[in-house]
Amino acid sequence: MGGSFRILWRFVGVTLVISFFLLILNFFFLGWVFYRGGEPSDDPQAVVRTVAEGLSREGDHYVLDRRAGAFLEKNDAWAMLIDRDGRVVWDRSLPEDLPRSYSMTDVARFSRYYLMDYPVFSWEHGEGLVVVGYPKDSLAKYIYTFPADWVRDLLFRIPALLLGNIALALVLALLVGWRFIRSVRPLIQGIHALAKERIVHVEPKGVFRDLARSINQASLLLQAKNEALKERDEARSNWIAGISHDVRTPLSMVLGYASELEESEALPQPEREKARIIRRQGEKLRNLINDLNLVSMLEYEMQPLKRKRIKLSALARRVVSDVLNEGLEEKYALELDVADRGAIICGDEGLLLRALNNLVHNSIRHNPEGCRILVQTAGSPDQGFCSIRVSDDGKGIPPDDLPDLTQLPYSSKRKRPAPHGHGLGLPMVARIAKAHQGKLVLRSEPGRGLTAEIRLPRTDSGPGA
């Protein structure tokens, strides 16, 4: 609805601006037509004045100067001088059908309009009245008379007329714009629905029927592609789960027999060492399969979360304790710093423990010469989240490579392939954080270690969805 009204008001605004511009342009055009239609020297009043000023008496006859004569020739006009007795005492190109004497009534009649269909103009002269005439049908003379009050009120009438035109333009623009919006609104609603991946059907009618059909077709194509993607994702996830299940059974048997052989006193020590190698590699393979299955479930939001209230400090202590109990080498120093002991989150404890273990082992695996590893917890009650950080002072990585670390090994979003391991550790942590409405933030510089921070929503209530 908001988009429709924005279009309507913009249409109305543009219409008013165009209307006002055209009105001003018309005023200037009319002024030019009425007041600048011809050269000043061609104005009949200017011509008759020039003739009256250029006509002089020399003895018994009258002489017209050259400038006034040129005006008469240029305008194909004639002229005459009527004395005070009504007689024509001088003329220039006077038509034969015109009389040579006039009464006072005749002079009063033609001085403002026509003389026998000739448009005429008069000007006072020292010897009488100068009359300049033009060919028939060459000029139109109209004289209007207005009341003085009407003329005085003209300054108020013009703004009123202007405001009336603006109001009329506004009403017409609203009517036309509203009809336009009625046609466009279904298209706007359809486009908004497409953005929200809803099914759209716009009735194809009016001038926008082709566009409506295109929107309907786009909706059908999007729905079909979404269904195909959903089916493909489900098939991929099911395939990975099936393969993982099929591999676990023989792998369990391999691990079981390898453990028995490793612990058998009947075998020589070299053979028992080989069995230990088989067991350790089998465990790596099992962990890889579990990671692959979990990442797949998290990627397609198929992993159920067993949410409960968890104290963040207890979670950090358990991670540190588990890693130390595994027999951490002396070249690694693992420390714990609990800044906020009261921070509580709501989440799946098993998944969060797995994410934090991955972060700690990631620092161990990528710093074979040893490093200091710090597990920290922090809370931000004002901003509604808390965090747990795993940082090391190892070799670190360039900042430009950080975005690749949270992408799957063969994702098209990666700039380069995963150089170490199978590349599922940090992508798994990022997806576990996302499943808890949180995020994984990585910071690093070469030679200054890596800091991985999981930010999670802080809660004071019980488990929720």
XYZ file of C-alpha atoms in Angstrom:
465
model
C 0.000 0.000 0.000
C 2.825 2.407 0.891
C 4.495 1.843 -2.478
C 1.239 2.591 -4.311
C 0.731 5.905 -2.514
C 4.345 6.919 -3.111
C 3.813 6.374 -6.826
C 0.516 8.307 -6.693
C 1.980 11.343 -4.943
C 5.001 11.375 -7.206
C 2.691 11.262 -10.227
C 0.577 14.110 -8.789
C 3.670 16.180 -8.002
C 5.074 15.763 -11.492
C 1.681 16.637 -13.005
C 1.443 19.849 -10.965
C 4.970 20.905 -11.868
C 4.333 20.288 -15.572
C 0.973 22.101 -15.415
C 2.509 25.112 -13.668
C 5.362 25.225 -16.161
C 2.959 25.074 -19.113
C 0.787 27.812 -17.591
C 3.747 30.162 -17.188
C 4.926 29.303 -20.690
C 1.485 30.109 -22.097
C 1.453 33.488 -20.347
C 4.783 34.374 -21.909
C 3.654 33.101 -25.308
C 0.428 35.101 -25.241
C 2.327 38.193 -24.183
C 4.728 37.708 -27.056
C 1.851 37.192 -29.524
C -0.128 40.266 -28.470
C 2.662 42.680 -27.662
C 5.573 41.451 -29.743
C 3.765 40.140 -32.785
C 5.276 42.692 -35.134
C 8.067 45.204 -35.346
C 7.449 48.434 -33.414
C 7.731 50.431 -36.615
C 4.882 48.412 -38.169
C 2.416 49.274 -35.414
C -0.472 51.253 -37.056
C -0.419 53.861 -34.275
C 3.320 54.334 -34.803
C 2.827 54.654 -38.575
C 0.053 57.300 -38.322
C 2.046 59.265 -35.741
C 5.145 59.177 -37.968
C 3.081 60.393 -40.958
C 1.524 63.217 -38.889
C 4.948 64.317 -37.663
C 6.508 64.013 -41.111
C 3.790 66.025 -42.929
C 4.570 69.747 -43.223
C 3.236 72.670 -45.252
C 5.436 74.541 -47.673
C 3.571 77.432 -49.244
C 0.372 76.229 -50.884
C 1.144 72.503 -50.758
C 2.089 69.810 -48.234
C 5.285 67.757 -48.179
C 5.722 64.318 -46.557
C 9.247 63.450 -45.478
C 11.004 60.413 -46.878
C 10.861 58.352 -43.660
C 7.076 58.654 -43.353
C 6.650 57.857 -47.049
C 8.761 54.719 -46.641
C 6.473 53.583 -43.795
C 3.406 53.985 -46.027
C 4.983 52.055 -48.889
C 6.210 49.300 -46.601
C 2.728 48.731 -45.146
C 0.886 49.306 -48.467
C -1.040 52.084 -46.722
C -2.559 55.347 -47.871
C -2.892 58.694 -46.042
C -4.892 61.907 -46.175
C -5.153 65.218 -44.259
C -8.614 66.520 -43.438
C -8.810 70.203 -42.505
C -11.133 71.674 -39.941
C -13.861 72.135 -42.564
C -13.862 68.414 -43.390
C -12.119 68.737 -46.764
C -9.228 66.534 -47.900
C -6.429 68.998 -48.472
C -3.673 66.422 -48.978
C -3.519 62.723 -49.748
C -1.075 59.952 -50.612
C -2.290 56.923 -52.627
C -5.904 57.656 -51.590
C -8.312 55.093 -53.123
C -10.668 56.448 -55.768
C -13.771 55.136 -54.050
C -13.281 57.276 -50.977
C -14.949 60.722 -50.699
C -12.892 63.935 -50.558
C -14.908 65.646 -47.815
C -16.335 64.443 -44.492
C -18.757 65.650 -41.911
C -18.103 65.644 -38.195
C -20.291 62.554 -37.885
C -18.254 60.725 -40.537
C -15.019 61.565 -38.758
C -16.392 60.393 -35.402
C -17.531 57.106 -36.984
C -14.337 56.094 -38.797
C -11.810 57.447 -36.330
C -12.197 54.312 -34.156
C -13.157 51.616 -36.649
C -13.407 51.521 -40.459
C -13.882 53.878 -43.367
C -15.854 52.031 -46.046
C -14.249 48.704 -44.949
C -10.775 50.247 -44.879
C -9.101 49.917 -41.457
C -8.121 53.481 -40.584
C -6.138 55.229 -37.830
C -6.065 58.955 -37.120
C -3.664 61.375 -35.471
C -4.004 65.070 -34.663
C -2.123 67.501 -36.950
C -1.608 71.243 -36.789
C -3.680 71.700 -39.962
C -6.411 69.184 -39.095
C -6.576 65.398 -38.824
C -4.188 62.913 -40.456
C -5.829 59.616 -41.447
C -3.827 56.533 -42.461
C -5.706 53.635 -44.038
C -4.773 50.023 -44.811
C -6.083 47.700 -47.530
C -9.405 46.032 -46.893
C -9.310 42.857 -44.805
C -5.665 43.454 -43.852
C -6.308 44.382 -40.181
C -8.976 43.540 -37.605
C -10.005 46.225 -35.108
C -11.747 45.294 -31.850
C -12.320 47.607 -28.942
C -13.461 46.274 -25.586
C -14.775 48.287 -22.680
C -14.398 47.089 -19.083
C -15.695 48.542 -15.822
C -13.016 50.346 -13.840
C -13.687 48.198 -10.767
C -13.114 45.059 -12.834
C -9.780 46.407 -14.074
C -8.728 47.331 -10.538
C -9.619 43.840 -9.315
C -7.629 42.214 -12.108
C -4.546 41.872 -9.899
C -6.594 39.709 -7.549
C -8.427 37.827 -10.271
C -5.226 36.574 -11.965
C -3.861 34.802 -8.800
C -7.345 33.402 -8.181
C -7.387 32.063 -11.735
C -3.929 30.590 -11.235
C -4.950 28.865 -7.989
C -8.094 27.564 -9.635
C -6.058 26.053 -12.452
C -3.707 24.435 -9.936
C -6.630 23.003 -7.968
C -8.217 21.678 -11.142
C -4.907 20.133 -12.228
C -4.568 18.540 -8.776
C -8.050 17.007 -8.929
C -7.495 15.697 -12.445
C -4.066 14.318 -11.473
C -5.583 12.537 -8.454
C -8.344 11.018 -10.577
C -5.980 9.877 -13.320
C -3.352 8.750 -10.798
C -5.870 6.787 -8.749
C -7.036 4.898 -11.830
C -3.403 4.236 -12.666
C -2.686 2.991 -9.124
C -5.695 0.661 -9.259
C -4.051 -0.997 -12.247
C -0.542 -1.021 -10.771
C -1.368 -2.069 -7.184
C -1.910 -5.795 -7.958
C 1.452 -5.831 -9.751
C 3.200 -4.221 -6.763
C 1.579 -6.668 -4.351
C 2.559 -9.540 -6.615
C 6.211 -8.433 -6.734
C 6.297 -8.089 -2.921
C 4.817 -11.576 -2.614
C 7.464 -12.947 -4.991
C 10.167 -11.485 -2.734
C 8.629 -13.436 0.171
C 8.495 -16.635 -1.928
C 4.694 -16.808 -1.817
C 2.478 -18.093 -4.605
C 1.301 -15.196 -6.769
C -1.564 -14.856 -9.213
C -2.297 -11.438 -10.715
C -5.413 -11.110 -12.854
C -4.130 -10.216 -16.351
C -6.233 -7.266 -17.482
C -5.804 -3.701 -18.693
C -2.661 -2.246 -20.191
C -0.499 -4.258 -17.767
C -1.875 -7.678 -18.668
C 1.410 -8.778 -20.293
C 3.336 -7.782 -17.171
C 0.788 -9.611 -14.979
C 1.256 -12.785 -17.037
C 5.046 -12.452 -16.641
C 4.697 -12.119 -12.852
C 2.444 -15.185 -12.720
C 4.902 -17.144 -14.843
C 7.810 -16.040 -12.627
C 5.869 -17.202 -9.562
C 5.289 -20.628 -11.098
C 8.958 -20.937 -12.071
C 10.140 -19.924 -8.588
C 7.801 -22.401 -6.923
C 8.959 -25.162 -9.239
C 12.632 -24.354 -8.590
C 12.077 -24.176 -4.828
C 10.394 -27.577 -4.863
C 13.214 -29.008 -6.964
C 15.854 -27.541 -4.626
C 14.008 -28.878 -1.583
C 13.779 -32.349 -3.087
C 17.448 -32.234 -4.084
C 18.537 -31.110 -0.610
C 16.482 -33.830 1.038
C 17.882 -36.436 -1.354
C 21.442 -35.246 -0.685
C 20.943 -35.271 3.081
C 19.312 -38.711 2.971
C 22.110 -40.019 0.758
C 24.776 -38.751 3.179
C 22.872 -40.195 6.146
C 22.494 -43.528 4.343
C 26.153 -43.701 3.411
C 27.136 -42.779 6.972
C 24.917 -45.533 8.356
C 26.223 -48.107 5.893
C 29.858 -47.262 6.692
C 29.438 -47.211 10.492
C 28.643 -50.948 10.789
C 31.760 -52.322 9.031
C 33.830 -49.531 10.562
C 32.705 -50.569 14.054
C 33.823 -54.095 13.332
C 37.210 -52.845 12.089
C 37.664 -50.746 15.232
C 36.596 -53.614 17.478
C 38.983 -56.152 15.947
C 41.787 -53.551 15.838
C 41.335 -52.878 19.578
C 41.417 -56.607 20.352
C 44.575 -57.080 18.316
C 46.164 -54.018 19.935
C 45.509 -55.407 23.421
C 46.380 -59.050 22.610
C 49.436 -60.297 24.519
C 49.852 -63.114 21.995
C 50.931 -60.757 19.197
C 54.419 -59.329 18.834
C 54.830 -55.626 19.612
C 55.233 -54.560 15.920
C 51.921 -56.236 15.042
C 50.190 -54.622 18.024
C 51.555 -51.241 16.886
C 50.050 -51.798 13.439
C 46.714 -52.630 15.060
C 46.952 -49.359 17.061
C 47.538 -47.412 13.844
C 44.517 -49.100 12.241
C 42.376 -48.209 15.276
C 43.458 -44.558 15.311
C 42.901 -44.093 11.587
C 39.529 -45.836 11.881
C 38.558 -43.422 14.658
C 39.540 -40.495 12.437
C 37.396 -41.947 9.667
C 34.473 -42.351 12.077
C 34.830 -38.746 13.267
C 34.944 -37.588 9.666
C 31.721 -39.436 8.864
C 30.033 -38.027 11.966
C 31.161 -34.504 11.061
C 29.940 -34.888 7.493
C 26.544 -36.139 8.617
C 26.150 -33.385 11.222
C 27.169 -30.597 8.821
C 24.695 -31.924 6.265
C 21.878 -31.969 8.818
C 22.712 -28.448 10.003
C 23.071 -27.118 6.458
C 19.520 -28.134 5.563
C 18.089 -27.375 9.034
C 17.215 -31.030 9.657
C 19.176 -31.423 12.895
C 16.810 -31.413 15.922
C 18.016 -29.286 18.841
C 17.597 -30.515 22.404
C 17.396 -27.121 24.033
C 17.857 -26.473 27.725
C 19.244 -23.754 29.949
C 23.039 -23.849 30.046
C 25.406 -21.842 32.188
C 28.122 -20.548 29.889
C 30.853 -20.735 32.519
C 30.054 -24.417 33.204
C 30.190 -25.137 29.464
C 33.637 -23.539 29.190
C 34.966 -25.443 32.217
C 33.764 -28.745 30.814
C 35.450 -28.128 27.470
C 38.770 -27.287 29.111
C 38.500 -30.294 31.444
C 37.731 -32.702 28.567
C 40.702 -31.522 26.507
C 43.081 -31.714 29.480
C 41.861 -35.224 30.367
C 42.657 -36.382 26.822
C 46.347 -35.890 27.620
C 47.359 -32.490 26.196
C 51.018 -32.204 25.256
C 53.202 -29.909 27.354
C 53.929 -27.575 24.438
C 50.296 -26.422 24.614
C 49.107 -24.244 27.504
C 45.307 -24.299 27.925
C 43.839 -21.596 30.168
C 40.319 -20.612 31.257
C 39.033 -17.102 31.959
C 35.407 -16.759 33.108
C 34.442 -13.077 33.013
C 30.669 -13.464 33.460
C 29.654 -16.330 35.718
C 25.943 -15.600 35.483
C 25.558 -15.719 31.681
C 22.901 -18.297 30.692
C 21.998 -19.458 27.209
C 19.335 -21.776 25.841
C 20.685 -24.405 23.495
C 21.750 -27.942 22.702
C 24.553 -28.779 25.134
C 25.957 -31.633 23.050
C 26.238 -29.503 19.879
C 27.772 -26.549 21.726
C 30.337 -28.795 23.429
C 31.232 -30.265 20.064
C 31.638 -26.760 18.571
C 33.938 -25.601 21.384
C 35.986 -28.815 21.255
C 36.445 -28.268 17.534
C 37.726 -24.731 18.152
C 40.262 -25.888 20.755
C 41.476 -28.793 18.612
C 41.632 -26.455 15.617
C 44.218 -24.337 17.489
C 46.147 -27.492 18.450
C 46.097 -28.999 14.956
C 47.250 -25.834 13.143
C 50.049 -24.973 15.588
C 52.219 -28.122 15.753
C 55.097 -26.200 17.376
C 52.888 -25.388 20.354
C 50.961 -22.323 21.503
C 48.967 -20.793 24.345
C 45.197 -21.384 24.112
C 42.739 -19.241 26.086
C 39.041 -20.060 26.548
C 37.089 -16.976 27.687
C 33.465 -16.247 28.453
C 31.909 -12.789 28.338
C 28.420 -11.369 28.636
C 26.670 -8.288 27.295
C 23.342 -7.911 29.157
C 22.645 -4.528 27.525
C 22.923 -5.945 23.995
C 21.192 -9.241 24.835
C 23.988 -11.658 23.913
C 26.937 -13.442 25.475
C 29.986 -15.028 23.931
C 32.658 -17.647 24.399
C 36.050 -17.161 22.770
C 38.830 -19.574 21.923
C 42.046 -17.733 21.052
C 45.644 -18.759 20.530
C 48.961 -17.001 19.970
C 50.010 -19.254 17.118
C 50.930 -18.450 13.545
C 47.483 -17.120 12.524
C 46.254 -16.599 8.973
C 45.806 -13.579 6.660
C 42.527 -11.666 7.216
C 41.551 -12.151 3.551
C 41.436 -15.919 4.103
C 39.024 -15.766 7.078
C 35.763 -15.887 5.033
C 36.884 -19.193 3.471
C 37.180 -20.900 6.862
C 33.409 -21.038 7.456
C 32.590 -22.358 3.964
C 32.313 -26.044 3.114
C 35.426 -27.557 1.466
C 34.048 -27.653 -2.073
C 31.701 -24.649 -1.880
C 31.715 -22.222 -4.817
C 31.982 -19.394 -2.267
C 35.522 -20.444 -1.335
C 38.378 -18.498 -2.906
C 40.718 -21.493 -2.621
C 40.449 -25.154 -1.505
C 40.842 -26.087 2.162
C 44.640 -26.540 2.648
C 44.539 -28.509 5.916
C 42.454 -31.468 6.969
C 39.010 -32.112 5.566
C 37.825 -28.516 6.259
C 34.610 -29.417 8.142
C 35.567 -28.151 11.620
C 34.946 -24.406 11.382
C 32.014 -24.743 8.908
C 30.388 -27.052 11.462
C 30.959 -24.529 14.287
C 29.485 -21.716 12.162
C 26.358 -23.786 11.443
C 25.935 -24.811 15.070
C 26.080 -21.124 16.069
C 23.562 -20.234 13.350
C 21.203 -22.995 14.516
C 21.216 -21.270 17.942
C 20.402 -17.851 16.358
C 24.015 -16.824 16.900
C 27.105 -16.430 14.766
C 30.792 -17.289 14.589
C 33.213 -14.340 14.387
C 36.845 -14.940 13.374
C 39.755 -12.519 13.832
C 43.384 -13.187 12.934
C 46.609 -11.739 11.634
C 49.713 -13.623 10.487
C 51.989 -14.285 13.451
C 49.437 -13.072 16.022
C 47.208 -16.116 16.368
C 43.513 -16.744 15.727
C 40.474 -15.761 17.802
C 37.179 -17.597 17.262
C 34.167 -16.121 19.067
C 30.737 -17.751 19.254
C 28.069 -15.130 20.001
C 24.786 -16.511 21.333
C 21.532 -14.899 22.502
C 21.430 -14.425 26.268
C 18.302 -15.665 28.006
C 16.758 -15.520 31.454
C 13.812 -17.791 30.650
C 13.420 -21.502 30.240
C 14.076 -23.530 27.101
C 12.361 -22.305 24.025
C 12.083 -23.121 20.391
